[in-house]
């Protein structure tokens, strides 16, 4: 941890991580909808797995941000 890293900076970084994770979830949801629209079962399964992973990362980022408060 850098010497100039304070609680406010750390919290800001974690909030940025939350926002980035939310954007990733949105992108994965769009990818899944597209795969569903095409009816490609293999792609649907892959997109569902990627979405689940992105949601787990979002939950982790949110938990870390809440821990700062």
Short mmCIF file of N, CA, C and O in Angstrom, two decimals:
data_model
loop_
_atom_site.label_atom_id
_atom_site.label_comp_id
_atom_site.label_asym_id
_atom_site.label_seq_id
_atom_site.Cartn_x
_atom_site.Cartn_y
_atom_site.Cartn_z
N UNK A 1 0.85 -1.18 0.00
CA UNK A 1 0.00 0.00 0.00
C UNK A 1 0.89 1.23 0.00
O UNK A 1 1.83 1.33 0.78
N UNK A 2 0.60 2.15 -0.85
CA UNK A 2 1.40 3.37 -0.95
C UNK A 2 1.24 4.21 0.30
O UNK A 2 0.21 4.21 0.95
N UNK A 3 2.29 4.95 0.61
CA UNK A 3 2.28 5.78 1.82
C UNK A 3 1.23 6.88 1.74
O UNK A 3 0.68 7.30 2.75
N UNK A 4 0.91 7.34 0.54
CA UNK A 4 -0.05 8.42 0.38
C UNK A 4 -1.47 7.92 0.16
O UNK A 4 -2.37 8.68 -0.14
N UNK A 5 -1.68 6.64 0.32
CA UNK A 5 -3.01 6.06 0.14
C UNK A 5 -3.82 6.25 1.42
O UNK A 5 -3.46 5.75 2.48
N UNK A 6 -4.91 7.01 1.32
CA UNK A 6 -5.74 7.21 2.49
C UNK A 6 -7.10 6.55 2.29
O UNK A 6 -7.38 5.99 1.24
N UNK A 7 -7.91 6.59 3.32
CA UNK A 7 -9.21 5.93 3.27
C UNK A 7 -10.10 6.46 2.16
O UNK A 7 -10.79 5.69 1.49
N UNK A 8 -10.09 7.77 1.94
CA UNK A 8 -10.92 8.35 0.89
C UNK A 8 -10.48 7.87 -0.49
O UNK A 8 -11.32 7.57 -1.34
N UNK A 9 -9.19 7.81 -0.70
CA UNK A 9 -8.66 7.35 -1.99
C UNK A 9 -9.03 5.89 -2.21
O UNK A 9 -9.49 5.51 -3.30
N UNK A 10 -8.85 5.09 -1.20
CA UNK A 10 -9.18 3.67 -1.30
C UNK A 10 -10.66 3.48 -1.58
O UNK A 10 -11.04 2.68 -2.45
N UNK A 11 -11.50 4.22 -0.89
CA UNK A 11 -12.95 4.11 -1.11
C UNK A 11 -13.31 4.54 -2.54
O UNK A 11 -14.13 3.88 -3.20
N UNK A 12 -12.69 5.60 -3.02
CA UNK A 12 -12.95 6.06 -4.40
C UNK A 12 -12.56 5.00 -5.41
O UNK A 12 -13.27 4.77 -6.39
N UNK A 13 -11.43 4.35 -5.17
CA UNK A 13 -10.98 3.29 -6.07
C UNK A 13 -11.96 2.11 -6.05
O UNK A 13 -12.26 1.53 -7.09
N UNK A 14 -12.46 1.79 -4.88
CA UNK A 14 -13.40 0.68 -4.79
C UNK A 14 -14.73 1.03 -5.45
O UNK A 14 -15.35 0.17 -6.08
N UNK A 15 -15.16 2.28 -5.33
CA UNK A 15 -16.40 2.70 -6.01
C UNK A 15 -16.21 2.63 -7.53
O UNK A 15 -17.13 2.24 -8.25
N UNK A 16 -15.03 2.98 -7.99
CA UNK A 16 -14.74 2.88 -9.43
C UNK A 16 -14.77 1.41 -9.86
O UNK A 16 -15.26 1.09 -10.96
N UNK A 17 -14.29 0.53 -9.01
CA UNK A 17 -14.32 -0.90 -9.32
C UNK A 17 -15.76 -1.40 -9.41
O UNK A 17 -16.09 -2.23 -10.27
N UNK A 18 -16.61 -0.90 -8.53
CA UNK A 18 -18.02 -1.27 -8.57
C UNK A 18 -18.64 -0.83 -9.88
O UNK A 18 -19.34 -1.60 -10.54
N UNK A 19 -18.37 0.38 -10.28
CA UNK A 19 -18.94 0.90 -11.54
C UNK A 19 -18.44 0.08 -12.73
O UNK A 19 -19.21 -0.25 -13.63
N UNK A 20 -17.18 -0.23 -12.73
CA UNK A 20 -16.60 -1.04 -13.81
C UNK A 20 -17.26 -2.42 -13.84
O UNK A 20 -17.59 -2.93 -14.92
N UNK A 21 -17.48 -3.01 -12.69
CA UNK A 21 -18.11 -4.32 -12.62
C UNK A 21 -19.56 -4.25 -13.10
O UNK A 21 -20.06 -5.17 -13.77
N UNK A 22 -20.25 -3.16 -12.77
CA UNK A 22 -21.64 -2.99 -13.24
C UNK A 22 -21.68 -2.91 -14.76
O UNK A 22 -22.57 -3.49 -15.40
N UNK A 23 -20.74 -2.19 -15.34
CA UNK A 23 -20.68 -2.09 -16.80
C UNK A 23 -20.41 -3.45 -17.43
O UNK A 23 -20.99 -3.79 -18.47
N UNK A 24 -19.55 -4.22 -16.80
CA UNK A 24 -19.25 -5.56 -17.31
C UNK A 24 -20.51 -6.44 -17.27
O UNK A 24 -20.78 -7.17 -18.21
N UNK A 25 -21.28 -6.35 -16.20
CA UNK A 25 -22.52 -7.12 -16.09
C UNK A 25 -23.48 -6.70 -17.21
O UNK A 25 -24.08 -7.55 -17.87
N UNK A 26 -23.60 -5.41 -17.44
CA UNK A 26 -24.48 -4.93 -18.52
C UNK A 26 -24.06 -5.48 -19.87
O UNK A 26 -24.90 -5.91 -20.67
N UNK A 27 -22.75 -5.47 -20.13
CA UNK A 27 -22.25 -5.99 -21.41
C UNK A 27 -22.54 -7.48 -21.53
O UNK A 27 -22.95 -7.96 -22.60
N UNK A 28 -22.33 -8.22 -20.45
CA UNK A 28 -22.58 -9.66 -20.48
C UNK A 28 -24.07 -9.96 -20.65
O UNK A 28 -24.43 -10.93 -21.33
N UNK A 29 -24.93 -9.13 -20.07
CA UNK A 29 -26.37 -9.32 -20.25
C UNK A 29 -26.75 -9.09 -21.72
O UNK A 29 -27.56 -9.83 -22.28
N UNK A 30 -26.16 -8.09 -22.34
CA UNK A 30 -26.42 -7.83 -23.76
C UNK A 30 -25.94 -8.99 -24.62
O UNK A 30 -26.63 -9.41 -25.55
N UNK A 31 -24.75 -9.51 -24.31
CA UNK A 31 -24.22 -10.65 -25.05
C UNK A 31 -25.15 -11.86 -24.94
O UNK A 31 -25.40 -12.56 -25.93
N UNK A 32 -25.67 -12.09 -23.74
CA UNK A 32 -26.57 -13.21 -23.52
C UNK A 32 -27.87 -13.02 -24.31
O UNK A 32 -28.34 -13.95 -24.97
N UNK A 33 -28.43 -11.82 -24.26
CA UNK A 33 -29.67 -11.56 -25.02
C UNK A 33 -29.45 -11.80 -26.52
O UNK A 33 -30.32 -12.35 -27.20
N UNK A 34 -28.29 -11.40 -27.00
CA UNK A 34 -27.97 -11.59 -28.42
C UNK A 34 -27.89 -13.09 -28.75
O UNK A 34 -28.43 -13.54 -29.76
N UNK A 35 -27.24 -13.85 -27.89
CA UNK A 35 -27.12 -15.30 -28.11
C UNK A 35 -28.49 -15.97 -28.06
O UNK A 35 -28.79 -16.87 -28.86
N UNK A 36 -29.34 -15.53 -27.12
CA UNK A 36 -30.69 -16.08 -27.02
C UNK A 36 -31.46 -15.77 -28.30
O UNK A 36 -32.17 -16.62 -28.83
N UNK A 37 -31.29 -14.55 -28.81
CA UNK A 37 -31.97 -14.16 -30.04
C UNK A 37 -31.57 -15.01 -31.22
O UNK A 37 -32.39 -15.31 -32.10
N UNK A 38 -30.32 -15.44 -31.25
CA UNK A 38 -29.84 -16.29 -32.33
C UNK A 38 -30.19 -17.76 -32.12
O UNK A 38 -30.13 -18.55 -33.04
N UNK A 39 -30.51 -18.11 -30.88
CA UNK A 39 -30.90 -19.48 -30.58
C UNK A 39 -29.74 -20.47 -30.52
O UNK A 39 -29.95 -21.67 -30.55
N UNK A 40 -28.52 -19.98 -30.42
CA UNK A 40 -27.33 -20.83 -30.36
C UNK A 40 -27.11 -21.32 -28.93
O UNK A 40 -26.63 -20.57 -28.07
N UNK A 41 -27.48 -22.57 -28.66
CA UNK A 41 -27.43 -23.10 -27.30
C UNK A 41 -26.02 -23.09 -26.71
O UNK A 41 -25.85 -22.83 -25.52
N UNK A 42 -25.02 -23.37 -27.52
CA UNK A 42 -23.64 -23.37 -27.03
C UNK A 42 -23.24 -21.97 -26.57
O UNK A 42 -22.68 -21.80 -25.49
N UNK A 43 -23.55 -20.98 -27.40
CA UNK A 43 -23.22 -19.60 -27.04
C UNK A 43 -24.04 -19.13 -25.84
O UNK A 43 -23.54 -18.40 -25.00
N UNK A 44 -25.28 -19.56 -25.75
CA UNK A 44 -26.12 -19.18 -24.62
C UNK A 44 -25.49 -19.68 -23.32
O UNK A 44 -25.36 -18.93 -22.36
N UNK A 45 -25.06 -20.92 -23.31
CA UNK A 45 -24.45 -21.51 -22.11
C UNK A 45 -23.17 -20.75 -21.73
O UNK A 45 -22.94 -20.45 -20.56
N UNK A 46 -22.36 -20.44 -22.73
CA UNK A 46 -21.11 -19.71 -22.47
C UNK A 46 -21.41 -18.31 -21.93
O UNK A 46 -20.75 -17.84 -21.00
N UNK A 47 -22.39 -17.65 -22.53
CA UNK A 47 -22.73 -16.29 -22.10
C UNK A 47 -23.33 -16.30 -20.69
O UNK A 47 -23.09 -15.38 -19.91
N UNK A 48 -24.10 -17.33 -20.36
CA UNK A 48 -24.66 -17.44 -19.01
C UNK A 48 -23.54 -17.59 -17.98
O UNK A 48 -23.59 -16.98 -16.92
N UNK A 49 -22.55 -18.38 -18.32
CA UNK A 49 -21.42 -18.58 -17.41
C UNK A 49 -20.64 -17.28 -17.23
O UNK A 49 -20.26 -16.92 -16.10
N UNK A 50 -20.41 -16.57 -18.32
CA UNK A 50 -19.68 -15.29 -18.24
C UNK A 50 -20.48 -14.27 -17.43
O UNK A 50 -19.90 -13.51 -16.66
N UNK A 51 -21.79 -14.26 -17.60
CA UNK A 51 -22.64 -13.34 -16.84
C UNK A 51 -22.59 -13.68 -15.35
O UNK A 51 -22.48 -12.78 -14.51
N UNK A 52 -22.64 -14.94 -15.02
CA UNK A 52 -22.57 -15.35 -13.61
C UNK A 52 -21.24 -14.92 -13.00
O UNK A 52 -21.20 -14.43 -11.86
N UNK A 53 -20.18 -15.06 -13.76
CA UNK A 53 -18.85 -14.63 -13.29
C UNK A 53 -18.81 -13.12 -13.07
O UNK A 53 -18.30 -12.64 -12.05
N UNK A 54 -19.37 -12.37 -14.01
CA UNK A 54 -19.38 -10.91 -13.90
C UNK A 54 -20.23 -10.47 -12.70
O UNK A 54 -19.85 -9.54 -11.98
N UNK A 55 -21.33 -11.15 -12.46
CA UNK A 55 -22.18 -10.81 -11.31
C UNK A 55 -21.46 -11.10 -9.99
O UNK A 55 -21.57 -10.34 -9.03
N UNK A 56 -20.71 -12.19 -9.95
CA UNK A 56 -19.95 -12.53 -8.74
C UNK A 56 -18.88 -11.47 -8.48
O UNK A 56 -18.66 -11.06 -7.33
N UNK A 57 -18.23 -11.00 -9.54
CA UNK A 57 -17.23 -9.94 -9.39
C UNK A 57 -17.87 -8.65 -8.90
O UNK A 57 -17.29 -7.94 -8.09
N UNK A 58 -19.06 -8.36 -9.39
CA UNK A 58 -19.79 -7.17 -8.94
C UNK A 58 -20.12 -7.29 -7.45
O UNK A 58 -19.92 -6.34 -6.70
N UNK A 59 -20.60 -8.43 -7.04
CA UNK A 59 -20.93 -8.62 -5.62
C UNK A 59 -19.69 -8.44 -4.75
O UNK A 59 -19.76 -7.82 -3.69
N UNK A 60 -18.55 -8.96 -5.21
CA UNK A 60 -17.31 -8.82 -4.46
C UNK A 60 -16.91 -7.34 -4.36
O UNK A 60 -16.53 -6.87 -3.29
N UNK A 61 -17.00 -6.63 -5.47
CA UNK A 61 -16.63 -5.21 -5.48
C UNK A 61 -17.55 -4.41 -4.56
O UNK A 61 -17.10 -3.53 -3.83
N UNK A 62 -18.84 -4.72 -4.59
CA UNK A 62 -19.79 -4.02 -3.72
C UNK A 62 -19.51 -4.32 -2.25
O UNK A 62 -19.58 -3.42 -1.41
N UNK A 63 -19.17 -5.55 -1.94
CA UNK A 63 -18.85 -5.93 -0.56
C UNK A 63 -17.63 -5.17 -0.07
O UNK A 63 -17.59 -4.69 1.07
N UNK A 64 -16.61 -5.06 -0.92
CA UNK A 64 -15.41 -4.32 -0.53
C UNK A 64 -15.71 -2.84 -0.32
O UNK A 64 -15.19 -2.22 0.59
N UNK A 65 -16.57 -2.28 -1.16
CA UNK A 65 -16.92 -0.87 -1.03
C UNK A 65 -17.72 -0.64 0.25
O UNK A 65 -17.53 0.37 0.95
N UNK A 66 -18.62 -1.58 0.58
CA UNK A 66 -19.40 -1.45 1.82
C UNK A 66 -18.50 -1.57 3.05
O UNK A 66 -18.74 -0.91 4.06
N UNK A 67 -17.46 -2.38 2.96
CA UNK A 67 -16.56 -2.57 4.10
C UNK A 67 -15.81 -1.28 4.44
O UNK A 67 -15.40 -1.07 5.58
N UNK A 68 -15.68 -0.39 3.47
CA UNK A 68 -14.98 0.89 3.70
C UNK A 68 -15.83 1.87 4.51
O UNK A 68 -15.31 2.80 5.09
N UNK A 69 -17.12 1.69 4.49
CA UNK A 69 -18.01 2.67 5.11
C UNK A 69 -18.05 2.55 6.60
O UNK A 69 -17.85 1.68 7.27
#
